[in-house]
mmCIF file of C-alpha atoms in Angstrom:
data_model
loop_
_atom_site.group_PDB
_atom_site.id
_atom_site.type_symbol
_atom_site.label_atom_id
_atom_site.label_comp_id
_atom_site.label_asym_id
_atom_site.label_seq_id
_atom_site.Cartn_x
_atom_site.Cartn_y
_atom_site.Cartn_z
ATOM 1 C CA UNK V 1 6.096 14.136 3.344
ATOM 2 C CA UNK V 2 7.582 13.450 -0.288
ATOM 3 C CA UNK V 3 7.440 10.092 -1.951
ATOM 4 C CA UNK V 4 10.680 7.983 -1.379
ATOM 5 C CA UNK V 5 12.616 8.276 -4.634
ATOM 6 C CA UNK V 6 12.815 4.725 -6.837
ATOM 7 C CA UNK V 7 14.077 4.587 -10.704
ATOM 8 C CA UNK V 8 10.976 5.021 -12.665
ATOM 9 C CA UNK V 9 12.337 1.508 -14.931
ATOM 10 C CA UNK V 10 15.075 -0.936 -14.908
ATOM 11 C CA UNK V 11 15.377 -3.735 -17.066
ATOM 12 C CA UNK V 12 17.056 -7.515 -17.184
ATOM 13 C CA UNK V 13 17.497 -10.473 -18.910
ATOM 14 C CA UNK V 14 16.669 -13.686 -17.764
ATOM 15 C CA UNK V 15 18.919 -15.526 -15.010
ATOM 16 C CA UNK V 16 20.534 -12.188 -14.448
ATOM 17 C CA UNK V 17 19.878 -10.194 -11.133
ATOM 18 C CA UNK V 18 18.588 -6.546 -11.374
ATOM 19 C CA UNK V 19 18.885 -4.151 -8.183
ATOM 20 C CA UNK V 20 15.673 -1.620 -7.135
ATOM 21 C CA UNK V 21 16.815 1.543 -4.817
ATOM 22 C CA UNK V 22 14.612 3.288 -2.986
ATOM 23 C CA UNK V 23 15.877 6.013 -1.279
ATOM 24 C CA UNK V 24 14.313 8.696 1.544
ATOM 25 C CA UNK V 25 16.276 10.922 4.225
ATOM 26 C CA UNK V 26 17.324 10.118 7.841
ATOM 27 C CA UNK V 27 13.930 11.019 9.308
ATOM 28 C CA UNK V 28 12.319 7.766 7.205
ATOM 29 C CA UNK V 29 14.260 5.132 5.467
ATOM 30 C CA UNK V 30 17.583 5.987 7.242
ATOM 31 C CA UNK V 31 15.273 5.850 11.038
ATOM 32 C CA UNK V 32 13.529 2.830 10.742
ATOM 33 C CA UNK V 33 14.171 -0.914 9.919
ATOM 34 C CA UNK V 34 10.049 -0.817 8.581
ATOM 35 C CA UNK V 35 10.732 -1.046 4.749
ATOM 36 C CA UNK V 36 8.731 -2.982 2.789
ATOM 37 C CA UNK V 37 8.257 -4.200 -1.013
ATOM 38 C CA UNK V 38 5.185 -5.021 -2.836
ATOM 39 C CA UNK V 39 5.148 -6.527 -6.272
ATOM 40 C CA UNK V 40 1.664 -5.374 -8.374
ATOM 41 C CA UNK V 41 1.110 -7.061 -11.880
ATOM 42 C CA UNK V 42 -1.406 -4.701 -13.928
ATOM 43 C CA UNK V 43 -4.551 -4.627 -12.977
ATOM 44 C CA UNK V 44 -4.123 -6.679 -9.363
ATOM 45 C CA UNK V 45 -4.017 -5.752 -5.928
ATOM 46 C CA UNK V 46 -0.180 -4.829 -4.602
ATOM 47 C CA UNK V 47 1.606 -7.900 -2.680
ATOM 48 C CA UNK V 48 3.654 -8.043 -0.108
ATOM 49 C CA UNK V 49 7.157 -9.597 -1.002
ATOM 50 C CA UNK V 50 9.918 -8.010 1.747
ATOM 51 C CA UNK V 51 9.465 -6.551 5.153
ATOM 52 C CA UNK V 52 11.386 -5.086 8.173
ATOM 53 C CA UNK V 53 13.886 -4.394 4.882
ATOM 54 C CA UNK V 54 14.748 -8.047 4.641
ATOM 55 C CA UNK V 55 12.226 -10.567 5.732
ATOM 56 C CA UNK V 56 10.294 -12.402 3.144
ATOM 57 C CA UNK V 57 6.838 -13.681 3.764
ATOM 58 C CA UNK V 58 6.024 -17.489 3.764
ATOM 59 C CA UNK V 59 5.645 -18.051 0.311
ATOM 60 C CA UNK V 60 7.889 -15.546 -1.650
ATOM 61 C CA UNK V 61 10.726 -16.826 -3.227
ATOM 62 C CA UNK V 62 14.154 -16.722 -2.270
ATOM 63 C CA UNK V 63 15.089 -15.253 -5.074
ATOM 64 C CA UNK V 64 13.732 -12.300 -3.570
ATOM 65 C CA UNK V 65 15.803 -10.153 -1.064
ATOM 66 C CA UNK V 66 16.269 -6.750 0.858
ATOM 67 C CA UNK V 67 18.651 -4.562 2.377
ATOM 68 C CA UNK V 68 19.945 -0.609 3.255
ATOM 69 C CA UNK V 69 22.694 1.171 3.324
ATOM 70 C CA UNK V 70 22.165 4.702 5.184
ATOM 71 C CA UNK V 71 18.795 6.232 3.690
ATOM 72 C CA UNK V 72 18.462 3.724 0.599
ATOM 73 C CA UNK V 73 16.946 0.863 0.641
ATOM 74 C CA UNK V 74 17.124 -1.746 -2.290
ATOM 75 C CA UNK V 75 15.547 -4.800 -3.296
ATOM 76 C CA UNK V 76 17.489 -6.962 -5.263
ATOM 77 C CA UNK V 77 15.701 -9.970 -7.864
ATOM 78 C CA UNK V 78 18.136 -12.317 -8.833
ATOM 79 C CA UNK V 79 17.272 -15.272 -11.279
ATOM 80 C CA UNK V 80 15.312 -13.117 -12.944
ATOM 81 C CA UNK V 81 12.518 -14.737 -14.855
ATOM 82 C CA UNK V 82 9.468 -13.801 -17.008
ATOM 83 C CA UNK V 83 7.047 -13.731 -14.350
ATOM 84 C CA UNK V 84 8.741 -11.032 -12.239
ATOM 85 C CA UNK V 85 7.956 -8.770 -14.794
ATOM 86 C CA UNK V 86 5.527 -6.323 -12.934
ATOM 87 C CA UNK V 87 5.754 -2.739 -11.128
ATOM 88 C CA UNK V 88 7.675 -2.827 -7.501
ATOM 89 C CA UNK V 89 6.702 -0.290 -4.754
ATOM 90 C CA UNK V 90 8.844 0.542 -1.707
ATOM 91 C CA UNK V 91 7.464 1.469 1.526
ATOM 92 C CA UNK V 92 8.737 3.012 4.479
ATOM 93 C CA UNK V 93 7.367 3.758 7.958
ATOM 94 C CA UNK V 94 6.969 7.703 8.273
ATOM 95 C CA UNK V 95 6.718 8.439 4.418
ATOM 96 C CA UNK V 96 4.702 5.366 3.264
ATOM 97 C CA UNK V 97 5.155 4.482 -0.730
ATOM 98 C CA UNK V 98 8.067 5.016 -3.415
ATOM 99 C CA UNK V 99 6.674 6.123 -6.933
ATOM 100 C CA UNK V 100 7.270 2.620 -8.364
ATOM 101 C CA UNK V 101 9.691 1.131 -10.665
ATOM 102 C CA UNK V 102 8.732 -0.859 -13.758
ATOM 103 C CA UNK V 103 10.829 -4.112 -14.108
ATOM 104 C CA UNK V 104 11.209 -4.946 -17.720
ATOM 105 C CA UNK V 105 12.575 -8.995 -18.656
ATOM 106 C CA UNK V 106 14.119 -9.002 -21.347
ATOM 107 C CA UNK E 1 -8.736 -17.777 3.684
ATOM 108 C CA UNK E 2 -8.038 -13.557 4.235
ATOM 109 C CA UNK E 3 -10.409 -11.955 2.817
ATOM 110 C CA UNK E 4 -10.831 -8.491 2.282
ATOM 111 C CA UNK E 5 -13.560 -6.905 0.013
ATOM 112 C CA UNK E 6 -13.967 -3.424 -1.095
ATOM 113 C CA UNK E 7 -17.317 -2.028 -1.954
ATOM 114 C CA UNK E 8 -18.701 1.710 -2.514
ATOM 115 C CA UNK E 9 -16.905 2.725 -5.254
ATOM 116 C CA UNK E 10 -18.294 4.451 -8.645
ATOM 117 C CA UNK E 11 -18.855 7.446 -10.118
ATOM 118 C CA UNK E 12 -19.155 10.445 -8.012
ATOM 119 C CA UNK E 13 -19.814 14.385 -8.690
ATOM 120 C CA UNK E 14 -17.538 16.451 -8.074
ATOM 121 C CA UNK E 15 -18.111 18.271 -4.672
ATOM 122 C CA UNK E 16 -19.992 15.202 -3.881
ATOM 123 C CA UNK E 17 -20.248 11.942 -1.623
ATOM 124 C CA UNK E 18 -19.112 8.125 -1.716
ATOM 125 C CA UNK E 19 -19.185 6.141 1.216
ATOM 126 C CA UNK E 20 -16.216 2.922 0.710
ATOM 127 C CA UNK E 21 -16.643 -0.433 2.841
ATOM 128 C CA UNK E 22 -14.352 -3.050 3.306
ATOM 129 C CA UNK E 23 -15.237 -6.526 4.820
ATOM 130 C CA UNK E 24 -12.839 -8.679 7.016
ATOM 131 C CA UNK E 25 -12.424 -12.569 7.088
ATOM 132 C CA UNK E 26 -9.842 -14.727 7.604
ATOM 133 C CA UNK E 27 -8.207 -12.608 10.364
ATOM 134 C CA UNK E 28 -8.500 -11.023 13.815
ATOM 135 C CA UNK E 29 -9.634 -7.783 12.081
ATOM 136 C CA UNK E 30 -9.781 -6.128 15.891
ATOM 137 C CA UNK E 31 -6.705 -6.185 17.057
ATOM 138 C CA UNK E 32 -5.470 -4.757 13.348
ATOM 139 C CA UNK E 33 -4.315 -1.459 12.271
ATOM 140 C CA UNK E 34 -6.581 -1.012 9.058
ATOM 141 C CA UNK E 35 -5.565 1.614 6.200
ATOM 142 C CA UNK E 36 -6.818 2.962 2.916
ATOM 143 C CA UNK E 37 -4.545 3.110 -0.055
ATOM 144 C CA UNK E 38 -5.472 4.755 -3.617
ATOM 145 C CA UNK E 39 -3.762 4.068 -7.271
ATOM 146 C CA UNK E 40 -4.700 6.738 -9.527
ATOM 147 C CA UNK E 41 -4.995 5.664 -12.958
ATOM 148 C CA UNK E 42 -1.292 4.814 -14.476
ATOM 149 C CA UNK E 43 0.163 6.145 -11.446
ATOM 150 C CA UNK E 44 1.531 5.072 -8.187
ATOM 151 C CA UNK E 45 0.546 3.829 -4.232
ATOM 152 C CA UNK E 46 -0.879 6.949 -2.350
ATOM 153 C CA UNK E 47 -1.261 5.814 1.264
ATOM 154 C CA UNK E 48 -4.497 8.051 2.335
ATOM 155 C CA UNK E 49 -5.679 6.798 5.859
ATOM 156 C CA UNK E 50 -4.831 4.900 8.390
ATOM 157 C CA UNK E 51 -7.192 3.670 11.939
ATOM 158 C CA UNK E 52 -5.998 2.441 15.164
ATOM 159 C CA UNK E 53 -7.203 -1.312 16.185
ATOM 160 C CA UNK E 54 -10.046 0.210 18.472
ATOM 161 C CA UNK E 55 -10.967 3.575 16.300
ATOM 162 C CA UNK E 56 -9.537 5.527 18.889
ATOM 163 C CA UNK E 57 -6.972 6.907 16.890
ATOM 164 C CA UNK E 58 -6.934 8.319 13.049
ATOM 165 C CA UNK E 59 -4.323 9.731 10.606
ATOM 166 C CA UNK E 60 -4.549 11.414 7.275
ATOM 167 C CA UNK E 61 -2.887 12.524 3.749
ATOM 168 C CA UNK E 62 -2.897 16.212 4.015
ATOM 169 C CA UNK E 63 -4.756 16.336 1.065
ATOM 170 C CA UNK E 64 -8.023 14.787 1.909
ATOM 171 C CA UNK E 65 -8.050 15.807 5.578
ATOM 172 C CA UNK E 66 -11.168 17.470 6.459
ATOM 173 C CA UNK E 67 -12.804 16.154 3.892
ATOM 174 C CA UNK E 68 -12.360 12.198 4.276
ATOM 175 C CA UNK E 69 -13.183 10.368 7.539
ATOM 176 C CA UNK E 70 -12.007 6.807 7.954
ATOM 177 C CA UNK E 71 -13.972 4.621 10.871
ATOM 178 C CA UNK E 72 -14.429 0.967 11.650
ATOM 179 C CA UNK E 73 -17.054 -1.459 13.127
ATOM 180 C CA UNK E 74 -15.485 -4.230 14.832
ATOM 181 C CA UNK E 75 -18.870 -6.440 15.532
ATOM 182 C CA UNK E 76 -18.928 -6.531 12.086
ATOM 183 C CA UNK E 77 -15.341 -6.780 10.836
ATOM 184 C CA UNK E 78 -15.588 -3.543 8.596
ATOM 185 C CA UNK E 79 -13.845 -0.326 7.575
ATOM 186 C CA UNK E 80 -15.320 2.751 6.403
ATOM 187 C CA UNK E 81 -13.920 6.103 4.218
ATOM 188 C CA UNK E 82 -16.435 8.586 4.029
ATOM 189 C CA UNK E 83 -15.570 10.364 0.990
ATOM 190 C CA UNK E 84 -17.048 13.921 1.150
ATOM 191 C CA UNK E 85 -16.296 17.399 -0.614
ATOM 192 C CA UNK E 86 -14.861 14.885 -4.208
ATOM 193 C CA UNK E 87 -12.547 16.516 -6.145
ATOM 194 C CA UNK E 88 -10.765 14.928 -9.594
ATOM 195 C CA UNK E 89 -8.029 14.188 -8.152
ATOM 196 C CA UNK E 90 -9.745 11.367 -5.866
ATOM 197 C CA UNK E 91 -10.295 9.668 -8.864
ATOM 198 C CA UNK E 92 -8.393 5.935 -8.064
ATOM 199 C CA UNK E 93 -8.990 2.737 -7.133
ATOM 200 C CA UNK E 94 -8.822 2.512 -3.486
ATOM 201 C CA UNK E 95 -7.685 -0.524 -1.326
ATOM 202 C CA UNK E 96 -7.759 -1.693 1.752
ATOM 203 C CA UNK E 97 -5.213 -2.972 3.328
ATOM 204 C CA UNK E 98 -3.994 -4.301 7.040
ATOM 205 C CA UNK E 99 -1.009 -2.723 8.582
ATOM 206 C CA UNK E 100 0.492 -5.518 10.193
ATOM 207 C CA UNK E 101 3.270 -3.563 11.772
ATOM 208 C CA UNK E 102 4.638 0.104 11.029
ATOM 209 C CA UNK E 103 3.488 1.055 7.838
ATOM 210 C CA UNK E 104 3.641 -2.469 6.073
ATOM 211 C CA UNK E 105 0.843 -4.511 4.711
ATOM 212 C CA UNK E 106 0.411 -8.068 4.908
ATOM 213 C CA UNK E 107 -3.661 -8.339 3.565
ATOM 214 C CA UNK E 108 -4.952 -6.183 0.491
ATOM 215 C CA UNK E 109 -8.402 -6.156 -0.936
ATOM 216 C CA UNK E 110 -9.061 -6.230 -4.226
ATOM 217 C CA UNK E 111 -9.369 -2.635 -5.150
ATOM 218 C CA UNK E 112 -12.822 -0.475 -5.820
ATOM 219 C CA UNK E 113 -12.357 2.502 -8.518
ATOM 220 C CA UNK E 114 -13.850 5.982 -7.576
ATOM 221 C CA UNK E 115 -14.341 8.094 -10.716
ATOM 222 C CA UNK E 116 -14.794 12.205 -9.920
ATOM 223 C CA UNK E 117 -16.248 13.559 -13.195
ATOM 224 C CA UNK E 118 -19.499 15.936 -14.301
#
């Protein structure tokens, strides 16, 4: 099982949107409507901010969303502000994590 | 409140033995899938194990099987990873964390570091 493949960085300024792939093969991402994204600040546990690709749990803003196209999935953060500056994993069932991207606000 | 609470972690030899616990509250912790997830240091989510809601059932990263166990007491709302056999690489903070449906994870402890070094 390899990783599911994310951009290592990307990078925004604020009130702009940025877009996270996160792509796998037709045995995980491309199979399954079970991908997930957790947001981890340094230091802290990971938390859970978009399942089933693009469900958000009670409390995560809607600022927040998922989708996927084929065998990518992305998460998109639009509004961007300070505090969504953090690392973002995705998750799929079958392959589990992607190797994390680093979101940089400008 | 959901609670869980990792304990067990520290400084092991390598070739050596930790025992991790995590604690329950705040949730039906029996009728949960219940995994283990490590972080190395500066690196990213490494799913490791994974533990059907009544033990009956276990999975594993290929590169701890044989040498990590994962088990659960329901009665007292915990979950186990024997650690045996320690190599470097093991060296991470491990979480818990409840699989809520297929691979995605609602609850997360707070993390306990395991350190593999002479």
């Amino acid at each position: 099982q390899s990783a599911l493949t994310q951009p290592r960085s990307v990078s925004g300024s604020p009130g702009q949107s940025v877009a996270i792939s996160c792509t796998g093969t037709s045995s995980d991402v491309g199979a399954y409507n079970y991908v997930s994204w957790y947001q981890q600040y340094p230091g802290k546990a990971p938390k859970l901010i978009i399942y089933d690709v693009t469900k958000r749990p009670s409390g995560v803003p809607d600022r927040f969303s998922g989708s996927k196209s084929g065998n990518t999935a992305s998460l998109t953060i639009s509004g961007l502000q300070a505090e969504d500056e953090a690392d973002y994993y995705c998750c799929s069932y079958g392959v589990k994590f992607g190797g994390g991207t680093k979101l940089t606000v400008l | 409140e959901v609670q869980l609470v990792e304990s067990g972690g520290g400084l092991g030899q390598p070739g050596g033995s930790l025992r991790l616990s995590c604690t329950a509250s705040g949730f039906t912790f029996s009728t949960s899938w219940m995994d283990w997830v490590r972080q190395a240091p500066g690196k990213g989510l490494e799913w490791v194990a994974n533990i059907k809601e009544d033990g009956s059932r276990t999975y594993y990263v290929e590169s701890v099987k044989g040498r990590f166990t994962i088990s659960r007491d329901n009665a007292r709302n915990s979950l186990y990873l024997q650690m045996n056999s320690l190599r470097a690489e093991d060296t991470a903070i491990y979480y818990c964390a409840r699989d809520f449906a297929y691979a995605q994870y609602d609850y997360w402890g707070q993390g306990t570091l395991v350190t593999v070094s002479s």
